[in-house]
Amino acid sequence: MRGHAAAARRARRGGRPGPAGGRARRLVARRHGPGRLHLGAPGLGGRGRARGGARALAGRADLRARRRGAAAALPAVGRVPVTDREVAEAAARRAGDLLRARFGADHAVRRKSAAGADVVSEADRAAEAAVVRLLRERRPRDGILGEEGARVEAERTWLVDALDGTFNYVSGVPHWCAAVALADASGPLAGAVYDPVAGELFSAARGEGAGGLAVRTGRPLRSALVSTFADPRVMTDVALLALAGAAILRTGGAGSLDLAWLAAGRLDAWVQRSPEPWDWLPGALLVREAGGRAEVLDGGWHVAGAPELVEQIEALLAATRA
């Protein structure tokens, strides 16, 4: 009888002797679902919360998750990244989760240039250091180029903007992201943009698509929502003024996240003069793999969007140089 009772207890625990086996599996299943984590899961990303409280963050995450092209599923628990795309995703998540845990706190910042919005915080440096450690572990032969100073040269190079939108971040504005791309002599090979506040991960690899993302097509410039970086130093640039024909010209303050939104069909075009490579390449790959164009034009202008809209903007910019 004692043997039958013990067998029955083992069956109730999931077939393994001792209390840990079945109970642990049931806890994992309740918390994360059967074997996978999803970016929309409440609480993912640590202790941090944006101003307005955890409920506001959760509500925004739920809303974003229902939008077209929303977050991709995370790899299975404990799975080691294998492909370049997976490494990019893991690196962006590593930075984003660290930053989300600190979002809403007071941050000491310093200016990197004369531009008032060009600032750096300790959070930037900590997030970049975390990404560099991961890349050195997973891709030790590759080079690394980081906004906050990481420099390792090689034929293949990882470009890291661990916190794109620092001014938004330190101001409590929930529009910022972590962005990572791997590039070779032909351009970006793989990349990821992670918005930890909304719980959205956008990623792509050259020739493999962008996880179902698709740029919005069929809108002329007069009906388009165009993103740019309205630095006061270039506000009077005749080329920028030429874009006044757009329905809305907006500045989000996080270029990679705006490019990811463009790839997801939420914006129509992206225009900026001479962005840094880590501000351009992760999102440019997303746009191209989502069916759009991402071009570098004369004068240092970088333009992305649906093919027909990029042609219109290119013609406008060319006219200002005539």
mmCIF file of N, CA and C in Angstrom, residues 134-184:
data_model
loop_
_atom_site.group_PDB
_atom_site.id
_atom_site.type_symbol
_atom_site.label_atom_id
_atom_site.label_comp_id
_atom_site.label_asym_id
_atom_site.label_seq_id
_atom_site.Cartn_x
_atom_site.Cartn_y
_atom_site.Cartn_z
ATOM 1 N N LEU A 134 28.142 40.689 -23.960
ATOM 2 C CA LEU A 134 27.417 39.631 -24.661
ATOM 3 C C LEU A 134 28.027 39.373 -26.036
ATOM 4 N N LEU A 135 28.351 40.425 -26.770
ATOM 5 C CA LEU A 135 28.899 40.249 -28.116
ATOM 6 C C LEU A 135 30.284 39.608 -28.075
ATOM 7 N N ARG A 136 31.084 39.969 -27.106
ATOM 8 C CA ARG A 136 32.407 39.353 -26.996
ATOM 9 C C ARG A 136 32.299 37.871 -26.658
ATOM 10 N N GLU A 137 31.242 37.518 -25.948
ATOM 11 C CA GLU A 137 31.022 36.109 -25.611
ATOM 12 C C GLU A 137 30.499 35.331 -26.812
ATOM 13 N N ARG A 138 29.532 35.909 -27.536
ATOM 14 C CA ARG A 138 28.865 35.194 -28.629
ATOM 15 C C ARG A 138 29.564 35.337 -29.970
ATOM 16 N N ARG A 139 30.228 36.464 -30.214
ATOM 17 C CA ARG A 139 30.888 36.703 -31.498
ATOM 18 C C ARG A 139 32.268 37.323 -31.247
ATOM 19 N N PRO A 140 33.199 36.548 -30.676
ATOM 20 C CA PRO A 140 34.495 37.114 -30.273
ATOM 21 C C PRO A 140 35.355 37.589 -31.437
ATOM 22 N N ARG A 141 35.116 37.115 -32.645
ATOM 23 C CA ARG A 141 35.927 37.516 -33.797
ATOM 24 C C ARG A 141 35.435 38.801 -34.454
ATOM 25 N N ASP A 142 34.244 39.253 -34.100
ATOM 26 C CA ASP A 142 33.652 40.430 -34.743
ATOM 27 C C ASP A 142 34.117 41.722 -34.081
ATOM 28 N N GLY A 143 34.053 42.814 -34.849
ATOM 29 C CA GLY A 143 34.338 44.129 -34.309
ATOM 30 C C GLY A 143 33.115 44.734 -33.641
ATOM 31 N N ILE A 144 33.327 45.779 -32.876
ATOM 32 C CA ILE A 144 32.243 46.463 -32.160
ATOM 33 C C ILE A 144 32.467 47.968 -32.270
ATOM 34 N N LEU A 145 31.415 48.700 -32.619
ATOM 35 C CA LEU A 145 31.454 50.158 -32.659
ATOM 36 C C LEU A 145 30.243 50.663 -31.885
ATOM 37 N N GLY A 146 30.499 51.288 -30.740
ATOM 38 C CA GLY A 146 29.414 51.751 -29.882
ATOM 39 C C GLY A 146 29.370 53.259 -29.778
ATOM 40 N N GLU A 147 28.169 53.792 -29.594
ATOM 41 C CA GLU A 147 28.017 55.245 -29.485
ATOM 42 C C GLU A 147 28.815 55.803 -28.318
ATOM 43 N N GLU A 148 28.904 55.035 -27.236
ATOM 44 C CA GLU A 148 29.563 55.554 -26.033
ATOM 45 C C GLU A 148 31.015 55.143 -25.929
ATOM 46 N N GLY A 149 31.611 54.710 -27.052
ATOM 47 C CA GLY A 149 33.057 54.560 -27.032
ATOM 48 C C GLY A 149 33.622 53.202 -27.364
ATOM 49 N N ALA A 150 32.814 52.146 -27.423
ATOM 50 C CA ALA A 150 33.347 50.820 -27.734
ATOM 51 C C ALA A 150 33.935 50.828 -29.150
ATOM 52 N N ARG A 151 35.183 50.341 -29.304
ATOM 53 C CA ARG A 151 35.856 50.322 -30.594
ATOM 54 C C ARG A 151 36.692 49.047 -30.714
ATOM 55 N N VAL A 152 36.244 48.106 -31.546
ATOM 56 C CA VAL A 152 37.013 46.907 -31.868
ATOM 57 C C VAL A 152 36.836 46.680 -33.361
ATOM 58 N N GLU A 153 37.925 46.654 -34.135
ATOM 59 C CA GLU A 153 37.831 46.578 -35.580
ATOM 60 C C GLU A 153 37.904 45.140 -36.075
ATOM 61 N N ALA A 154 37.122 44.850 -37.138
ATOM 62 C CA ALA A 154 37.123 43.539 -37.788
ATOM 63 C C ALA A 154 36.344 43.661 -39.093
ATOM 64 N N GLU A 155 36.336 42.593 -39.900
ATOM 65 C CA GLU A 155 35.624 42.626 -41.177
ATOM 66 C C GLU A 155 34.110 42.754 -40.961
ATOM 67 N N ARG A 156 33.635 42.099 -39.929
ATOM 68 C CA ARG A 156 32.231 42.246 -39.537
ATOM 69 C C ARG A 156 32.190 43.058 -38.253
ATOM 70 N N THR A 157 31.291 44.041 -38.227
ATOM 71 C CA THR A 157 31.280 44.952 -37.081
ATOM 72 C C THR A 157 29.863 45.111 -36.545
ATOM 73 N N TRP A 158 29.735 45.016 -35.230
ATOM 74 C CA TRP A 158 28.468 45.280 -34.552
ATOM 75 C C TRP A 158 28.401 46.767 -34.194
ATOM 76 N N LEU A 159 27.308 47.394 -34.591
ATOM 77 C CA LEU A 159 27.072 48.804 -34.252
ATOM 78 C C LEU A 159 26.035 48.849 -33.139
ATOM 79 N N VAL A 160 26.360 49.546 -32.064
ATOM 80 C CA VAL A 160 25.557 49.486 -30.850
ATOM 81 C C VAL A 160 25.113 50.880 -30.430
ATOM 82 N N ASP A 161 23.811 51.063 -30.345
ATOM 83 C CA ASP A 161 23.246 52.244 -29.686
ATOM 84 C C ASP A 161 22.369 51.696 -28.566
ATOM 85 N N ALA A 162 23.007 51.453 -27.436
ATOM 86 C CA ALA A 162 22.319 50.773 -26.342
ATOM 87 C C ALA A 162 21.143 51.574 -25.811
ATOM 88 N N LEU A 163 21.202 52.897 -25.945
ATOM 89 C CA LEU A 163 20.079 53.756 -25.567
ATOM 90 C C LEU A 163 19.919 54.835 -26.620
ATOM 91 N N ASP A 164 19.007 54.605 -27.537
ATOM 92 C CA ASP A 164 18.687 55.606 -28.548
ATOM 93 C C ASP A 164 17.487 56.404 -28.044
ATOM 94 N N GLY A 165 17.694 57.704 -27.868
ATOM 95 C CA GLY A 165 16.658 58.543 -27.282
ATOM 96 C C GLY A 165 16.970 58.878 -25.838
ATOM 97 N N THR A 166 18.257 59.149 -25.566
ATOM 98 C CA THR A 166 18.674 59.406 -24.184
ATOM 99 C C THR A 166 17.925 60.585 -23.578
ATOM 100 N N PHE A 167 17.743 61.662 -24.345
ATOM 101 C CA PHE A 167 17.073 62.841 -23.788
ATOM 102 C C PHE A 167 15.644 62.501 -23.380
ATOM 103 N N ASN A 168 14.950 61.712 -24.192
ATOM 104 C CA ASN A 168 13.614 61.246 -23.815
ATOM 105 C C ASN A 168 13.687 60.415 -22.539
ATOM 106 N N TYR A 169 14.657 59.509 -22.498
ATOM 107 C CA TYR A 169 14.788 58.580 -21.376
ATOM 108 C C TYR A 169 14.974 59.317 -20.052
ATOM 109 N N VAL A 170 15.920 60.243 -20.013
ATOM 110 C CA VAL A 170 16.195 60.936 -18.756
ATOM 111 C C VAL A 170 15.098 61.941 -18.416
ATOM 112 N N SER A 171 14.253 62.283 -19.409
ATOM 113 C CA SER A 171 13.133 63.202 -19.164
ATOM 114 C C SER A 171 11.854 62.466 -18.793
ATOM 115 N N GLY A 172 11.897 61.132 -18.761
ATOM 116 C CA GLY A 172 10.716 60.353 -18.411
ATOM 117 C C GLY A 172 9.751 60.161 -19.562
ATOM 118 N N VAL A 173 10.198 60.435 -20.795
ATOM 119 C CA VAL A 173 9.348 60.250 -21.983
ATOM 120 C C VAL A 173 9.544 58.821 -22.497
ATOM 121 N N PRO A 174 8.489 58.027 -22.575
ATOM 122 C CA PRO A 174 8.651 56.603 -22.923
ATOM 123 C C PRO A 174 8.785 56.346 -24.417
ATOM 124 N N HIS A 175 9.662 57.095 -25.071
ATOM 125 C CA HIS A 175 9.949 56.860 -26.490
ATOM 126 C C HIS A 175 11.461 56.772 -26.638
ATOM 127 N N TRP A 176 11.991 55.572 -26.441
ATOM 128 C CA TRP A 176 13.408 55.300 -26.538
ATOM 129 C C TRP A 176 13.570 53.815 -26.807
ATOM 130 N N CYS A 177 14.757 53.400 -27.167
ATOM 131 C CA CYS A 177 14.935 51.989 -27.525
ATOM 132 C C CYS A 177 16.400 51.600 -27.407
ATOM 133 N N ALA A 178 16.652 50.315 -27.576
ATOM 134 C CA ALA A 178 18.001 49.785 -27.734
ATOM 135 C C ALA A 178 18.110 49.264 -29.164
ATOM 136 N N ALA A 179 19.195 49.591 -29.841
ATOM 137 C CA ALA A 179 19.344 49.211 -31.245
ATOM 138 C C ALA A 179 20.727 48.622 -31.491
ATOM 139 N N VAL A 180 20.760 47.523 -32.243
ATOM 140 C CA VAL A 180 22.005 46.818 -32.539
ATOM 141 C C VAL A 180 21.955 46.336 -33.984
ATOM 142 N N ALA A 181 23.066 46.449 -34.692
ATOM 143 C CA ALA A 181 23.143 45.926 -36.053
ATOM 144 C C ALA A 181 24.522 45.333 -36.296
ATOM 145 N N LEU A 182 24.581 44.310 -37.113
ATOM 146 C CA LEU A 182 25.830 43.720 -37.582
ATOM 147 C C LEU A 182 25.993 44.090 -39.053
ATOM 148 N N ALA A 183 27.146 44.629 -39.424
ATOM 149 C CA ALA A 183 27.364 45.060 -40.802
ATOM 150 C C ALA A 183 28.678 44.513 -41.339
ATOM 151 N N ASP A 184 28.691 44.321 -42.666
ATOM 152 C CA ASP A 184 29.926 44.001 -43.364
ATOM 153 C C ASP A 184 30.130 45.045 -44.452
#
